[in-house]
Amino acid sequence: MEITDAICSFCGSLCDDLTVKVEDNKIIDVKRACRLGASKMLGHERINSPMIRNEAGILEEASFDSAIDKASQILLHAKRPLLYGWASTSCEAQSKGVLLGEILGAVVDSTASVCHGPTTLGVQEKGLPTASLGQIKNRADLIIFWGCNPIHAHPRHMSRYSGYLPGFFLDRGRQNRKFVTVDVRMTETAAISDEFLQIEQGSDYVVLSALRALVNGKDDLVPDVVCGVSKEDLVRLSGMMRSCRFGAFFFGMGLTQSKGRYKNIDCALSLTNDLNTQTKFVITPLRGHYNVTGFGQVCSWQTGFPAVDLSRGAPYYNPGEMSANDLLMRDEVDASLIVASDPAAHFPSTSVRNLAKMPLIQIDPYANATTEIADVVIPTAIVGVETEGTAYRMDGLSLRLRKLVDSDYPSDEEILDKIIKKVSRKGDVC
Amino acid sequence: MQTVTLTPIIQSKISIEAETITPDNFAGKTREEIENITIWEGNHKTRLFEFFKIALEGKDSPENTKIIINGSIPRVKRVGEGMTDGMILINGDVDMHVGAKMQGGVITVKGNADSWAGREMKGGEIIIGGDAGYYLGAGYRGESCGMRGGKIIVFGDVKDYAGEHICGGEILIKGSAGLMPGISNNGGIITIEGNTEMPGAEMKKGTIKINGVVETLVPSYKQEDDEEIDGIVYNKYTGDVVAGGKGSLYIKK
Amino acid sequence: MSELLIKNGRVFDPINSINGDIMDIAIKNGKIVDDIPLSPDTKVIDASSMIVMPGGVDAHSHIAGSKVNSGRIMCPNDGRSGIEKRTKITRPCSGYTVPNTFAMGYRYAKLGYTTVFEAAIPILHARHTHEEFGDIPIIDKGGLVLFGSNWQVMEAVRENDIEKLAAYVAWGLSASRGYGVKIVNPGGGEAWGFGKNVSGLHDTVPNFDVTPAEIITGLAKANEMLHLPHSIHLHCNLLGKPGNYKTTIETMKLLEHIKPSMDRQVVHITHLTFNAWGGTNWGDFESKADAVADYLNQHDHVTVDMGQLIFGNATTMTADGPMQYANARLLATKWTNGDVELEDASGVVPLSYIRKMYIHDIMWAVGLEVALLTKNPWQVLLTTDHPNGGPFVNYPEVIALLMSARKREEEMSKLSNKMRDRTTLSGIGRELDWYDIAIKTRASHAKILGLTDHGKGHLGAYADADVTIYHINPDQVDAGREHATVKKAFEKPAYTIKDGKVVAMNGEITATPEGRTFWVNASVPEEDNTRLMKDLRLKFRKYYSINLANYMVQDSYVKHPVVIKAGGS
């Protein structure tokens, strides 16, 4: 059986043109996916069964019911529970996560807080002048990749949205477009760009400010060298930006996680805004996990904020104070539920140590570093492969992921729903 | 005069939210009433006596009420939030948001204060004997105005974004400041005796004076003639031009 | 079997010409019935000395979808201004200008509204709108779909192939599970794709060789060809620019000769607060609401809504991308932009309307002037273009202003003198009555949307049992003098009843049923569809960034759908 127009649930590009060959309920071939997407869809080792850590400290197989029961008991007794992850599951599951957070009085936070969280903080300062990816494909004759390397992390991004394909107004595709990469080191993306501007580590804000000064006609204020970049190079780049017909600025964690963090984004957003006095310019974060954007959307429409502390029954939002890593660094969390992510592999060691100290429940199709420190492990179906669900592309486009094969595993949503039923009081809204 | 002394009896790991600790709220109350004031430990609603031993002398109005916290409370947030008058003395450290939205009165922190001390403060005075965290006298996420009035003095160092979005009032930092003090400010005065980096980015209005070393200056300030203030000669800059700003930045020569 | 009897209320039901008669309203199984025999199971509400009206209907509000959520994400400062805790039956709430979805439903219900239409859905982002609809409790919903800068629309207009255009409109409504045709700054959204705008009705849209005037008339013809329940719904060109009243009137004139396919207007022109402006710049800015009202008084093919300005915070959000950028630069505030490939643009800009800033004062007057100078109350809807003019929770303020010249005078005393000089408001003595208010807040909304036959906006037999009961006795309250009492009564209805169930009482939510979603399924001749699909397949293959197979809103996203059939006769 061949399934066409399947959507890849690997990265934030959500390529929706895959053809998947299924035989005996197994995916045996994936056409058009990149190596990252194909590898996910062809499958790798799974968690077989629910597990509970026994008194000897060993994870022991258990039934779904007993694992859910144990998870519910842990969460019910927590004063500062953290529900974290959400980037690689469906909006439907995320929505259950917010509801569970309300019932428990928990913090609900996503992996965005350690990747593009600063982007959101920047957007809260300046707004986000952006466009759908198709708009960029059809119009952009200048593409800037700043602190990102899509060839590596989003392998089909350039061929689908940001460069190679012809668009309505650019019938020769790549030949009509100029690529500029700004980064602290030579990357695959930089290597195929028309211009590569190498900047010093941590100088993004200053370089962006210099570009803003140039775009605003304050050339005389900009010194001859700005953090190692010559004024001449900056003048040439600002000239390209001002004279293009449609510019698109993509950025990644090289900008969000370097010195200045969200103020870098703030400055890039302001630069984009300024450029629109002279031409058309848009800016888009290159989001990593396939539905990290979706969590921000769901949590915002349900609570008003892209991450939320519900400990006092009402939404509260203040990254730096209530984000997962902030709480873990201070050792405030007394129980955690980790859904579809791997903080044990990605958080600073102090946070991981504190996470490990306290009861931890993992809901995930795959075993990872977090499994090693989990007390309850509940395996689930893979969204976009074994179960349907909604996900948001990096540009905020909502798509319906398909189910490609059957699975005996329950979905994240079903497991969360069962936990919700266990922890709710009778008659409460749930 | 009313004096309420709070002695911490347990140090909670989970931050206590205690915006209820203000002279406004304590004034005129009996000891029992104060003991039963609500505070939050995570998702658990609790009362003051669970965490503090409370002693009370006298009964008076907010302006004549003094709260003494006898010890460090590094995990008690929002102390003095919105207070309009009276005094709070903390004999030790305090957690985030001390004196947030404060309108009047005086808060003295003998030790360190964590982030957002004096957030969106409108009036009154906060004196911090030790260091302060991030966002001293700053605003709330997405808000265009941080501190609007009053005065904050920090004797130690502060972390990044001190006085972010400050629109009025005064911040004096005796030590050094982290990244971008006064970013996106629109008024107010910030004085830093020590060193800092990228001060005043996107300043629209206001004054920032630095007596120490500035590691990096954003390249969008216009240099003016030197100025002498209180016998010290300063390089004077105006900007930030990218924000159409008319703020003044003084850096000791 | 659920039965409910509302006894002895003063009923205002303009669609059935009931003007304050003392009547009983009987409800059975969620519908209004002629009467029910009293049984022990019948719940009775004593509404004596109270006003009874059909549940409120809002034909133009921005309640769900990508731009509303962009407003939330960029403004946590707004989010924290409306915080309410979770209760036994309600989810937590946040926000004032951009409430979370739960607050959206609760607050409308608490205000006596039971049906609300989202006024701008890009087809590409319609799935998102329906996801949010699904999380807006209680109220029934529907949405208007953006067609005014769409490539397929402009190409069909250029080819003068109205049949193909109609086929696309039908397809677009089906793809988005949408209800009607929205046009925003026609052609301007496309021009904004390269940072430009169109300068008027007869300016050519770059690269597409059509004019806004042609787009508007083309879509109006297609709309009538399809017998859609609602007319085209238009946000005019040059909105937000001084002197735009001329374009507004010219746009109305453009459509004088189009015959409506049913008993309703040919065009609904929205939020007049922003496009009945005179002057040539911000310096000589003035109201021209009187000129627009003059035109409305002589023509019945147009309806409008106020888009009333409310002093304080607002979040402006519209598909009018270029206007929003101009706004953001002028006010030096945050700016979110969201161009939608092949379809439209959008912008979100938070701002504050401030008393004594004469431009804002004049805008405040414009909405009221339009409503008061237009004689036929059915022609002007009460809206705030939520949250562009201000949040919908302020409707009671607008009601009080319309009912009381004294209140207007009190308000004007707080505003600039320029407002008095440059508007006609201080000379207007008209005070609307309860019947007028019932028209402007429900009856006319339902009629204009074409929903009266589908049970909305009235209390006749078989109508949906959506009823609002207000704590106010029209015999005892002189609305002109006691405007504060009026405002209070409309802020907290005694009861809001949805499908026969009491969902709110005295400002508290009592039940949270899920609402329905209205959408229109219009059939077109097969040959038109074939021509259309050839175009669309090419567009998806070459220009869209997703495949056709993943574009349409799947039915699983549409909660409790009510499908209204339309199409050529």
JSON list of N, CA, C and O in Angstrom, two decimals, chain A residues 28 37 283 310 327 359 380 409:
[
{"chain": "A", "resi": 28, "resn": "ILE", "atom": "N", "xyz": [8.02, 0.34, 4.82]},
{"chain": "A", "resi": 28, "resn": "ILE", "atom": "CA", "xyz": [9.24, -0.23, 4.25]},
{"chain": "A", "resi": 28, "resn": "ILE", "atom": "C", "xyz": [9.98, 0.76, 3.36]},
{"chain": "A", "resi": 28, "resn": "ILE", "atom": "O", "xyz": [11.15, 0.57, 3.05]},
{"chain": "A", "resi": 37, "resn": "GLY", "atom": "N", "xyz": [14.05, 12.53, 8.56]},
{"chain": "A", "resi": 37, "resn": "GLY", "atom": "CA", "xyz": [12.64, 12.16, 8.56]},
{"chain": "A", "resi": 37, "resn": "GLY", "atom": "C", "xyz": [12.46, 10.69, 8.24]},
{"chain": "A", "resi": 37, "resn": "GLY", "atom": "O", "xyz": [11.69, 9.99, 8.90]},
{"chain": "A", "resi": 283, "resn": "ILE", "atom": "N", "xyz": [10.69, 37.88, 8.78]},
{"chain": "A", "resi": 283, "resn": "ILE", "atom": "CA", "xyz": [11.62, 37.11, 9.62]},
{"chain": "A", "resi": 283, "resn": "ILE", "atom": "C", "xyz": [10.92, 35.88, 10.19]},
{"chain": "A", "resi": 283, "resn": "ILE", "atom": "O", "xyz": [9.75, 35.96, 10.57]},
{"chain": "A", "resi": 310, "resn": "LEU", "atom": "N", "xyz": [0.37, 27.21, 36.59]},
{"chain": "A", "resi": 310, "resn": "LEU", "atom": "CA", "xyz": [-1.03, 27.19, 37.03]},
{"chain": "A", "resi": 310, "resn": "LEU", "atom": "C", "xyz": [-1.14, 26.86, 38.51]},
{"chain": "A", "resi": 310, "resn": "LEU", "atom": "O", "xyz": [-2.19, 26.43, 38.99]},
{"chain": "A", "resi": 327, "resn": "LEU", "atom": "N", "xyz": [13.20, 26.47, 37.31]},
{"chain": "A", "resi": 327, "resn": "LEU", "atom": "CA", "xyz": [12.73, 25.78, 38.51]},
{"chain": "A", "resi": 327, "resn": "LEU", "atom": "C", "xyz": [13.67, 24.65, 38.90]},
{"chain": "A", "resi": 327, "resn": "LEU", "atom": "O", "xyz": [13.94, 24.44, 40.08]},
{"chain": "A", "resi": 359, "resn": "PRO", "atom": "N", "xyz": [10.45, 12.19, 41.94]},
{"chain": "A", "resi": 359, "resn": "PRO", "atom": "CA", "xyz": [9.72, 11.25, 41.08]},
{"chain": "A", "resi": 359, "resn": "PRO", "atom": "C", "xyz": [9.51, 11.81, 39.68]},
{"chain": "A", "resi": 359, "resn": "PRO", "atom": "O", "xyz": [9.16, 12.99, 39.53]},
{"chain": "A", "resi": 380, "resn": "THR", "atom": "N", "xyz": [4.02, 5.07, 24.20]},
{"chain": "A", "resi": 380, "resn": "THR", "atom": "CA", "xyz": [2.84, 5.51, 23.45]},
{"chain": "A", "resi": 380, "resn": "THR", "atom": "C", "xyz": [3.10, 5.38, 21.95]},
{"chain": "A", "resi": 380, "resn": "THR", "atom": "O", "xyz": [4.22, 5.11, 21.51]},
{"chain": "A", "resi": 409, "resn": "TYR", "atom": "N", "xyz": [-0.03, 0.49, 20.70]},
{"chain": "A", "resi": 409, "resn": "TYR", "atom": "CA", "xyz": [0.22, 1.48, 21.75]},
{"chain": "A", "resi": 409, "resn": "TYR", "atom": "C", "xyz": [-0.90, 2.51, 21.81]},
{"chain": "A", "resi": 409, "resn": "TYR", "atom": "O", "xyz": [-1.42, 2.94, 20.78]}
]
